[in-house]
Tab-separated table of C-alpha atoms in Angstrom:
chain	number	residue	atom	x	y	z
A	1	MET	CA	100.328	69.347	86.086
A	2	THR	CA	100.776	65.987	84.995
A	3	ASN	CA	104.591	65.603	84.095
A	4	VAL	CA	105.151	65.227	80.432
A	5	ASP	CA	106.910	66.322	77.395
A	6	SER	CA	105.475	69.568	75.243
A	7	ASP	CA	104.657	66.485	72.827
A	8	SER	CA	101.950	64.336	74.457
A	9	TYR	CA	98.647	63.684	73.662
A	10	PHE	CA	95.835	61.601	76.151
A	11	LEU	CA	94.717	58.891	74.015
A	12	LEU	CA	91.326	56.372	74.980
A	13	TYR	CA	92.744	52.410	73.990
A	14	ALA	CA	90.130	51.893	70.752
A	15	ASN	CA	87.606	49.923	72.693
A	16	CYS	CA	86.955	52.753	75.433
A	17	ILE	CA	83.652	53.914	73.368
A	18	PRO	CA	83.544	57.741	75.535
A	19	VAL	CA	79.130	58.023	75.381
A	20	LYS	CA	78.426	61.840	76.336
A	21	GLY	CA	74.118	61.669	78.303
A	22	ALA	CA	71.948	64.453	79.375
A	23	ALA	CA	73.850	64.997	82.613
A	24	ARG	CA	76.809	62.116	83.040
A	25	SER	CA	79.200	60.308	80.393
A	26	LEU	CA	80.377	56.812	80.071
A	27	ILE	CA	83.147	55.313	78.921
A	28	CYS	CA	82.277	52.072	77.639
A	29	ASP	CA	85.492	49.537	77.872
A	30	LEU	CA	83.635	46.931	74.867
A	31	GLN	CA	86.908	44.603	75.382
A	32	ASN	CA	86.752	43.685	78.958
A	33	ARG	CA	82.969	44.717	79.239
A	34	LYS	CA	83.376	46.952	81.486
A	35	TYR	CA	81.813	50.605	81.823
A	36	PHE	CA	82.610	53.665	84.365
A	37	TYR	CA	80.810	57.154	84.614
A	38	ILE	CA	82.453	60.192	83.791
A	39	PRO	CA	81.011	63.896	84.224
A	40	ASN	CA	80.473	65.745	80.814
A	41	SER	CA	82.969	68.130	81.862
A	42	LEU	CA	86.106	64.865	81.512
A	43	TYR	CA	84.159	63.750	77.842
A	44	GLU	CA	84.257	67.088	76.507
A	45	ILE	CA	88.204	66.883	77.435
A	46	LEU	CA	88.715	63.738	75.740
A	47	GLU	CA	86.893	65.728	72.891
A	48	ASP	CA	89.720	67.746	72.748
A	49	ALA	CA	92.544	65.318	73.373
A	50	LYS	CA	91.653	63.429	70.006
A	51	ASN	CA	92.906	67.093	68.261
A	52	ASN	CA	95.400	68.428	71.052
A	53	LYS	CA	98.301	68.061	72.961
A	54	LEU	CA	98.059	67.912	76.844
A	55	ILE	CA	100.055	70.352	77.093
A	56	ASP	CA	97.482	72.599	74.784
A	57	ILE	CA	94.514	71.015	77.095
A	58	TYR	CA	95.854	72.228	79.895
A	59	ASN	CA	96.659	75.849	79.358
A	60	HIS	CA	92.865	76.801	78.527
A	61	PHE	CA	92.643	75.081	82.624
A	62	CYS	CA	93.664	77.897	85.781
A	63	GLU	CA	96.463	75.449	87.735
A	64	ASP	CA	93.351	74.189	90.382
A	65	GLU	CA	91.836	73.441	87.089
A	66	GLN	CA	94.807	71.231	86.205
A	67	LYS	CA	95.383	69.497	88.978
A	68	ILE	CA	91.441	68.133	88.711
A	69	ILE	CA	92.347	66.843	84.828
A	70	ASP	CA	95.373	65.604	86.671
A	71	GLU	CA	93.104	63.219	88.292
A	72	TYR	CA	91.422	62.550	85.092
A	73	ILE	CA	93.937	60.965	83.952
A	74	ASP	CA	95.582	59.119	86.600
A	75	TYR	CA	91.545	57.676	86.929
A	76	LEU	CA	91.653	56.190	83.699
A	77	ILE	CA	94.995	54.893	83.067
A	78	GLU	CA	94.495	53.088	86.878
A	79	ASN	CA	91.421	51.787	85.147
A	80	ASN	CA	93.355	50.821	81.783
A	81	LEU	CA	91.303	53.230	79.736
A	82	GLY	CA	93.835	55.311	78.612
A	83	PHE	CA	97.318	56.060	77.950
A	84	ILE	CA	99.807	58.668	76.842
A	85	ASP	CA	102.493	59.136	73.834
A	86	ASN	CA	103.259	61.549	71.004
A	87	GLU	CA	102.335	59.572	67.956
A	88	PRO	CA	98.676	59.549	68.318
A	89	ASN	CA	98.733	58.797	64.345
A	90	LEU	CA	99.612	55.305	65.525
A	91	PHE	CA	96.644	54.429	66.375
A	92	PRO	CA	93.486	55.184	64.704
A	93	ASN	CA	90.084	54.480	66.434
A	94	MET	CA	87.743	51.246	65.859
A	95	ASP	CA	85.413	50.841	62.818
A	96	LEU	CA	82.132	51.202	64.199
A	97	GLU	CA	80.913	50.115	60.946
A	98	TRP	CA	77.403	47.401	61.891
A	99	ASP	CA	77.420	44.143	59.445
A	100	GLU	CA	76.245	40.538	59.573
A	101	PRO	CA	76.372	37.945	56.997
A	102	SER	CA	72.362	37.135	57.496
A	103	GLU	CA	69.466	37.956	56.715
A	104	VAL	CA	67.656	37.423	59.547
A	105	THR	CA	70.287	36.801	63.455
A	106	ASN	CA	67.702	35.425	65.844
A	107	SER	CA	64.326	34.404	66.169
A	108	VAL	CA	61.953	34.770	69.362
A	109	ILE	CA	59.101	31.119	69.149
A	110	ASP	CA	55.956	31.010	71.320
A	111	ILE	CA	54.775	27.741	70.844
A	112	ASP	CA	51.712	26.184	73.595
A	113	GLU	CA	50.295	22.627	73.766
A	114	SER	CA	47.258	23.639	72.340
A	115	TYR	CA	47.924	24.679	68.531
A	116	VAL	CA	51.594	23.595	68.544
A	117	SER	CA	49.773	20.342	66.103
A	118	GLU	CA	49.003	22.915	63.749
A	119	ILE	CA	52.272	24.636	63.099
A	120	ASP	CA	54.306	23.148	60.664
A	121	TYR	CA	57.700	24.148	62.575
A	122	LYS	CA	60.632	22.347	60.215
A	123	THR	CA	59.313	24.449	57.586
A	124	ILE	CA	60.036	27.294	59.995
A	125	PHE	CA	63.359	25.856	60.934
A	126	GLU	CA	64.345	25.144	57.335
A	127	GLU	CA	63.537	28.837	56.603
A	128	LEU	CA	65.590	30.399	59.699
A	129	ASN	CA	68.147	28.018	58.277
A	130	HIS	CA	68.432	29.715	55.034
A	131	LEU	CA	67.882	33.180	56.022
A	132	ASN	CA	71.231	31.626	58.017
A	133	CYS	CA	69.260	32.371	61.375
A	134	LYS	CA	72.010	31.836	63.953
A	135	CYS	CA	69.764	32.180	67.801
A	136	VAL	CA	66.468	30.795	68.182
A	137	GLN	CA	64.820	31.850	71.368
A	138	LEU	CA	61.941	29.089	72.431
A	139	ARG	CA	59.706	29.793	74.824
A	140	SER	CA	56.695	28.253	76.400
A	141	PHE	CA	54.434	30.255	79.309
A	142	ASN	CA	52.138	27.475	79.841
A	143	SER	CA	53.580	23.353	80.944
A	144	ILE	CA	54.439	22.228	78.240
A	145	SER	CA	55.415	17.776	77.579
A	146	ILE	CA	58.966	16.837	77.172
A	147	ASP	CA	57.871	14.783	74.393
A	148	THR	CA	56.769	18.122	72.290
A	149	LEU	CA	60.115	20.229	73.863
A	150	ASP	CA	62.252	17.335	71.983
A	151	SER	CA	60.108	17.139	68.968
A	152	PHE	CA	60.676	20.845	68.579
A	153	LEU	CA	64.676	20.811	69.241
A	154	ASN	CA	65.050	17.816	66.560
A	155	ASN	CA	64.245	20.818	64.100
A	156	THR	CA	67.227	22.302	64.913
A	157	LEU	CA	70.249	19.101	65.044
A	158	ASP	CA	70.700	19.746	60.710
A	159	SER	CA	70.561	23.355	61.002
A	160	ARG	CA	72.889	26.218	61.211
A	161	ILE	CA	71.485	27.795	64.814
A	162	ARG	CA	74.330	27.950	66.593
A	163	ASP	CA	72.503	29.367	69.870
A	164	LEU	CA	69.708	27.845	71.547
A	165	ARG	CA	67.795	29.643	74.597
A	166	LEU	CA	64.018	28.577	75.959
A	167	VAL	CA	61.960	29.426	78.430
A	168	LEU	CA	59.601	27.172	80.312
A	169	LYS	CA	57.250	27.246	83.518
A	170	TYR	CA	59.314	25.631	85.880
A	171	ASP	CA	58.552	21.527	85.891
A	172	SER	CA	60.847	19.128	87.143
A	173	GLY	CA	60.412	16.287	84.966
A	174	ILE	CA	61.727	18.796	81.660
A	175	GLU	CA	64.202	19.496	84.535
A	176	GLN	CA	65.518	16.252	84.940
A	177	THR	CA	65.608	15.863	81.549
A	178	LEU	CA	67.498	18.007	80.269
A	179	ASP	CA	69.978	17.126	83.496
A	180	ASP	CA	69.958	13.614	82.304
A	181	ALA	CA	69.190	13.388	78.073
A	182	LEU	CA	68.776	16.666	76.201
A	183	LEU	CA	71.416	18.633	76.468
A	184	GLU	CA	74.400	15.605	75.265
A	185	LYS	CA	72.016	15.732	72.273
A	186	HIS	CA	70.419	19.098	71.922
A	187	LYS	CA	74.022	21.078	71.777
A	188	ARG	CA	73.035	24.244	70.821
A	189	ILE	CA	71.752	24.432	73.953
A	190	ASN	CA	73.425	28.057	75.702
A	191	GLN	CA	70.107	28.449	78.246
A	192	VAL	CA	67.348	26.982	80.281
A	193	ILE	CA	64.973	29.767	82.168
A	194	PHE	CA	62.624	28.063	84.009
A	195	PHE	CA	59.851	31.019	85.215
A	196	ASN	CA	57.235	29.785	88.410
A	197	ALA	CA	60.656	28.202	89.999
A	198	PRO	CA	61.019	27.042	94.291
A	199	ASP	CA	63.103	30.806	93.939
A	200	ASN	CA	65.842	32.460	92.273
A	201	TYR	CA	69.117	30.943	91.833
A	202	THR	CA	70.959	30.172	88.825
A	203	LYS	CA	72.974	27.018	87.998
A	204	SER	CA	75.643	25.885	84.740
A	205	ILE	CA	75.097	21.939	83.825
A	206	MET	CA	77.354	20.972	81.015
A	207	GLY	CA	78.173	24.509	80.250
A	208	VAL	CA	74.421	25.351	80.466
A	209	GLN	CA	72.902	28.679	82.363
A	210	PHE	CA	69.994	28.233	84.126
A	211	ILE	CA	68.037	30.225	85.601
A	212	TYR	CA	65.223	29.861	88.164
A	213	MET	CA	62.813	32.406	88.228
A	214	ASN	CA	60.892	32.309	91.209
A	215	CYS	CA	57.789	34.526	89.491
A	216	PRO	CA	54.201	32.615	89.529
A	217	GLU	CA	53.532	33.681	85.202
A	218	LEU	CA	54.720	34.535	82.084
A	219	SER	CA	53.653	36.064	79.498
A	220	LEU	CA	53.162	38.099	76.529
A	221	LYS	CA	52.954	41.413	78.438
A	222	ASP	CA	56.341	40.993	80.328
A	223	CYS	CA	58.310	41.508	77.403
A	224	GLY	CA	60.544	45.056	77.282
A	225	GLN	CA	61.697	44.906	80.438
A	226	ILE	CA	64.624	47.690	80.478
A	227	CYS	CA	67.158	47.273	83.298
A	228	THR	CA	71.311	47.363	84.303
A	229	GLY	CA	70.438	43.576	84.009
A	230	ASN	CA	70.177	43.507	80.117
A	231	PHE	CA	72.965	45.503	79.325
A	232	SER	CA	74.785	44.258	76.698
A	233	ILE	CA	78.411	45.776	76.640
A	234	ASN	CA	80.322	44.326	73.482
A	235	ILE	CA	82.072	45.850	69.963
A	236	LYS	CA	79.325	43.946	67.763
A	237	SER	CA	75.870	44.576	69.949
A	238	PHE	CA	77.623	48.095	71.101
A	239	THR	CA	78.368	48.971	67.323
A	240	GLU	CA	74.550	47.444	65.721
A	241	ALA	CA	73.141	49.692	68.452
A	242	ILE	CA	74.380	52.949	66.705
A	243	HIS	CA	73.132	52.189	63.863
A	244	TYR	CA	70.033	49.762	64.202
A	245	ASN	CA	67.151	48.975	66.770
A	246	SER	CA	68.812	47.179	69.966
A	247	CYS	CA	65.927	44.259	70.324
A	248	LEU	CA	64.241	43.951	66.699
A	249	ASN	CA	67.411	44.578	64.138
A	250	ARG	CA	67.473	41.625	61.984
A	251	LYS	CA	65.125	39.663	64.077
A	252	VAL	CA	61.468	38.012	63.241
A	253	SER	CA	59.604	35.988	65.449
A	254	LEU	CA	56.584	33.527	65.584
A	255	ASP	CA	53.657	33.461	68.035
A	256	ILE	CA	51.822	30.983	69.082
A	257	TYR	CA	48.966	30.455	66.332
A	258	GLY	CA	52.251	30.774	63.376
A	259	ASN	CA	52.035	34.636	63.513
A	260	ILE	CA	55.045	36.543	62.112
A	261	LYS	CA	56.130	39.709	63.401
A	262	ASN	CA	58.630	41.454	64.542
A	263	CYS	CA	58.115	40.726	68.537
A	264	PRO	CA	55.485	38.198	69.964
A	265	SER	CA	54.352	40.910	71.433
A	266	GLN	CA	53.019	42.805	68.846
A	267	ARG	CA	49.342	43.258	67.900
A	268	GLU	CA	50.004	43.727	64.229
A	269	SER	CA	51.105	40.682	61.812
A	270	PHE	CA	52.106	40.629	58.640
A	271	GLY	CA	51.595	37.479	57.573
A	272	ASN	CA	50.960	33.004	58.957
A	273	ILE	CA	53.222	31.041	58.528
A	274	LYS	CA	50.404	28.750	57.238
A	275	ASN	CA	50.350	30.535	53.721
A	276	THR	CA	53.302	33.094	54.059
A	277	SER	CA	56.956	32.693	53.653
A	278	ILE	CA	59.542	33.954	56.228
A	279	ARG	CA	61.226	35.396	53.442
A	280	ASP	CA	58.507	37.375	52.223
A	281	ALA	CA	57.457	38.529	55.115
A	282	ILE	CA	60.559	40.101	56.586
A	283	LYS	CA	61.036	42.350	52.878
A	284	ASN	CA	58.248	43.725	54.030
A	285	GLN	CA	59.299	47.822	54.709
A	286	LYS	CA	56.805	48.237	57.521
A	287	PHE	CA	58.612	44.892	59.111
A	288	GLN	CA	62.180	46.376	58.715
A	289	SER	CA	61.050	50.266	59.246
A	290	LEU	CA	61.463	49.162	62.889
A	291	TRP	CA	64.759	47.398	62.266
A	292	LYS	CA	65.929	50.697	61.869
A	293	VAL	CA	65.157	52.802	65.296
A	294	LYS	CA	67.368	53.514	66.685
A	295	LYS	CA	68.510	55.000	69.923
A	296	ASP	CA	69.724	57.912	68.535
A	297	ASP	CA	66.525	58.220	67.405
A	298	ILE	CA	64.115	58.286	70.361
A	299	LYS	CA	63.196	60.674	72.742
A	300	ILE	CA	64.796	60.572	75.780
A	301	CYS	CA	66.945	57.426	74.734
A	302	GLN	CA	68.513	59.687	72.353
A	303	VAL	CA	69.639	61.752	75.326
A	304	CYS	CA	70.897	58.299	77.833
A	305	GLU	CA	74.623	57.915	78.444
A	306	TYR	CA	73.252	53.668	78.055
A	307	ARG	CA	71.354	54.406	74.923
A	308	TYR	CA	74.143	51.980	73.124
A	309	ILE	CA	74.391	49.680	75.637
A	310	CYS	CA	70.731	49.655	76.434
A	311	THR	CA	68.167	47.152	75.098
A	312	ASP	CA	65.063	48.954	73.322
A	313	CYS	CA	61.359	48.169	72.981
A	314	ARG	CA	59.123	49.765	69.812
A	315	ILE	CA	56.221	47.257	71.141
A	316	PHE	CA	55.840	48.695	74.385
A	317	ILE	CA	56.256	52.699	74.297
A	318	GLN	CA	54.775	55.434	76.364
A	319	ASP	CA	52.797	57.167	73.363
A	320	GLU	CA	51.340	54.839	70.672
A	321	ASN	CA	51.345	56.871	68.543
A	322	ASP	CA	54.238	58.348	68.394
A	323	GLN	CA	56.929	55.507	67.030
A	324	LEU	CA	60.108	57.383	68.308
A	325	SER	CA	58.702	57.455	71.996
A	326	LYS	CA	60.688	56.149	75.172
A	327	PRO	CA	60.031	52.275	76.356
A	328	SER	CA	57.141	52.314	78.905
A	329	LYS	CA	58.761	49.799	81.058
A	330	CYS	CA	62.368	51.927	81.480
A	331	THR	CA	61.930	54.205	84.735
A	332	TYR	CA	65.627	55.671	84.511
A	333	ASP	CA	66.125	59.407	83.810
A	334	PRO	CA	69.094	60.685	82.270
A	335	TYR	CA	68.016	63.805	83.593
A	336	THR	CA	68.283	63.351	86.992
A	337	THR	CA	70.763	60.161	86.714
A	338	ARG	CA	67.954	58.155	88.768
A	339	TRP	CA	65.607	55.018	88.134
A	340	LEU	CA	62.195	56.066	89.359
């Protein structure tokens, strides 16, 4: 048995949150942005350890099982996930509530050169600014001129937007202009994704992440992919996923025609920017209902150990008649812990 006194407790650090799944559990280290697999038996021990001294926990197990608990505790301490102390009341749990001072936190805007002249993007960004939107992703699935791109980005120069992300069809001319001028002018750009690129690779220019994808095309149908590469392990996204939808909460999107939606891939729209304000559209109860579909509500996801670090998709789902069905593009089975 671990050499501890009779008043000792084992405590996880407040930023290390255990999440139980159907077949195994995770400890999510939200400060160091890592996660660790643990068996569900250890999850139960950690739950008991919140209110019970180590000596009392050990007394429920035989000698061989106590040795296993020793190994568990050594593993947790070695990975800076927890510690032993005699005064657990001095270490309160982290507040897992979530809120933001923005009516909209993020937006996806799809544009197409053929329709761009019909949409008043200046008004769109004025509205997003009033809603205190902080992040905008611009997507163009067809070729776009550098003048159109620059004109679009000009609408953000005096805005509250902090984070601009671009998804563009690869063009060596646009790539060069971004390198030479646009990154210096539009300092809010944080990420550029090029598809139809000559190869798969990433690089950084002026602190901006460039991701090159060798896939020939991207489209609305490619939205909603669920994979470990899209996991987000931090306090903000973790707490949001506990209470709200991890993809659509406080998001508003506009398709290439100016239709206002939760997601550009969504069939239903809640008005067009030509005759409906974004504020009015997002007040629609049906629009906001998707914001509130959290992982604990979704079938299969609710027993998945990844549920609070995973994204979600309510547009591409297994059963179109059941809004709480599993994302259709997720191949993970939490009962077997296998990606199919």
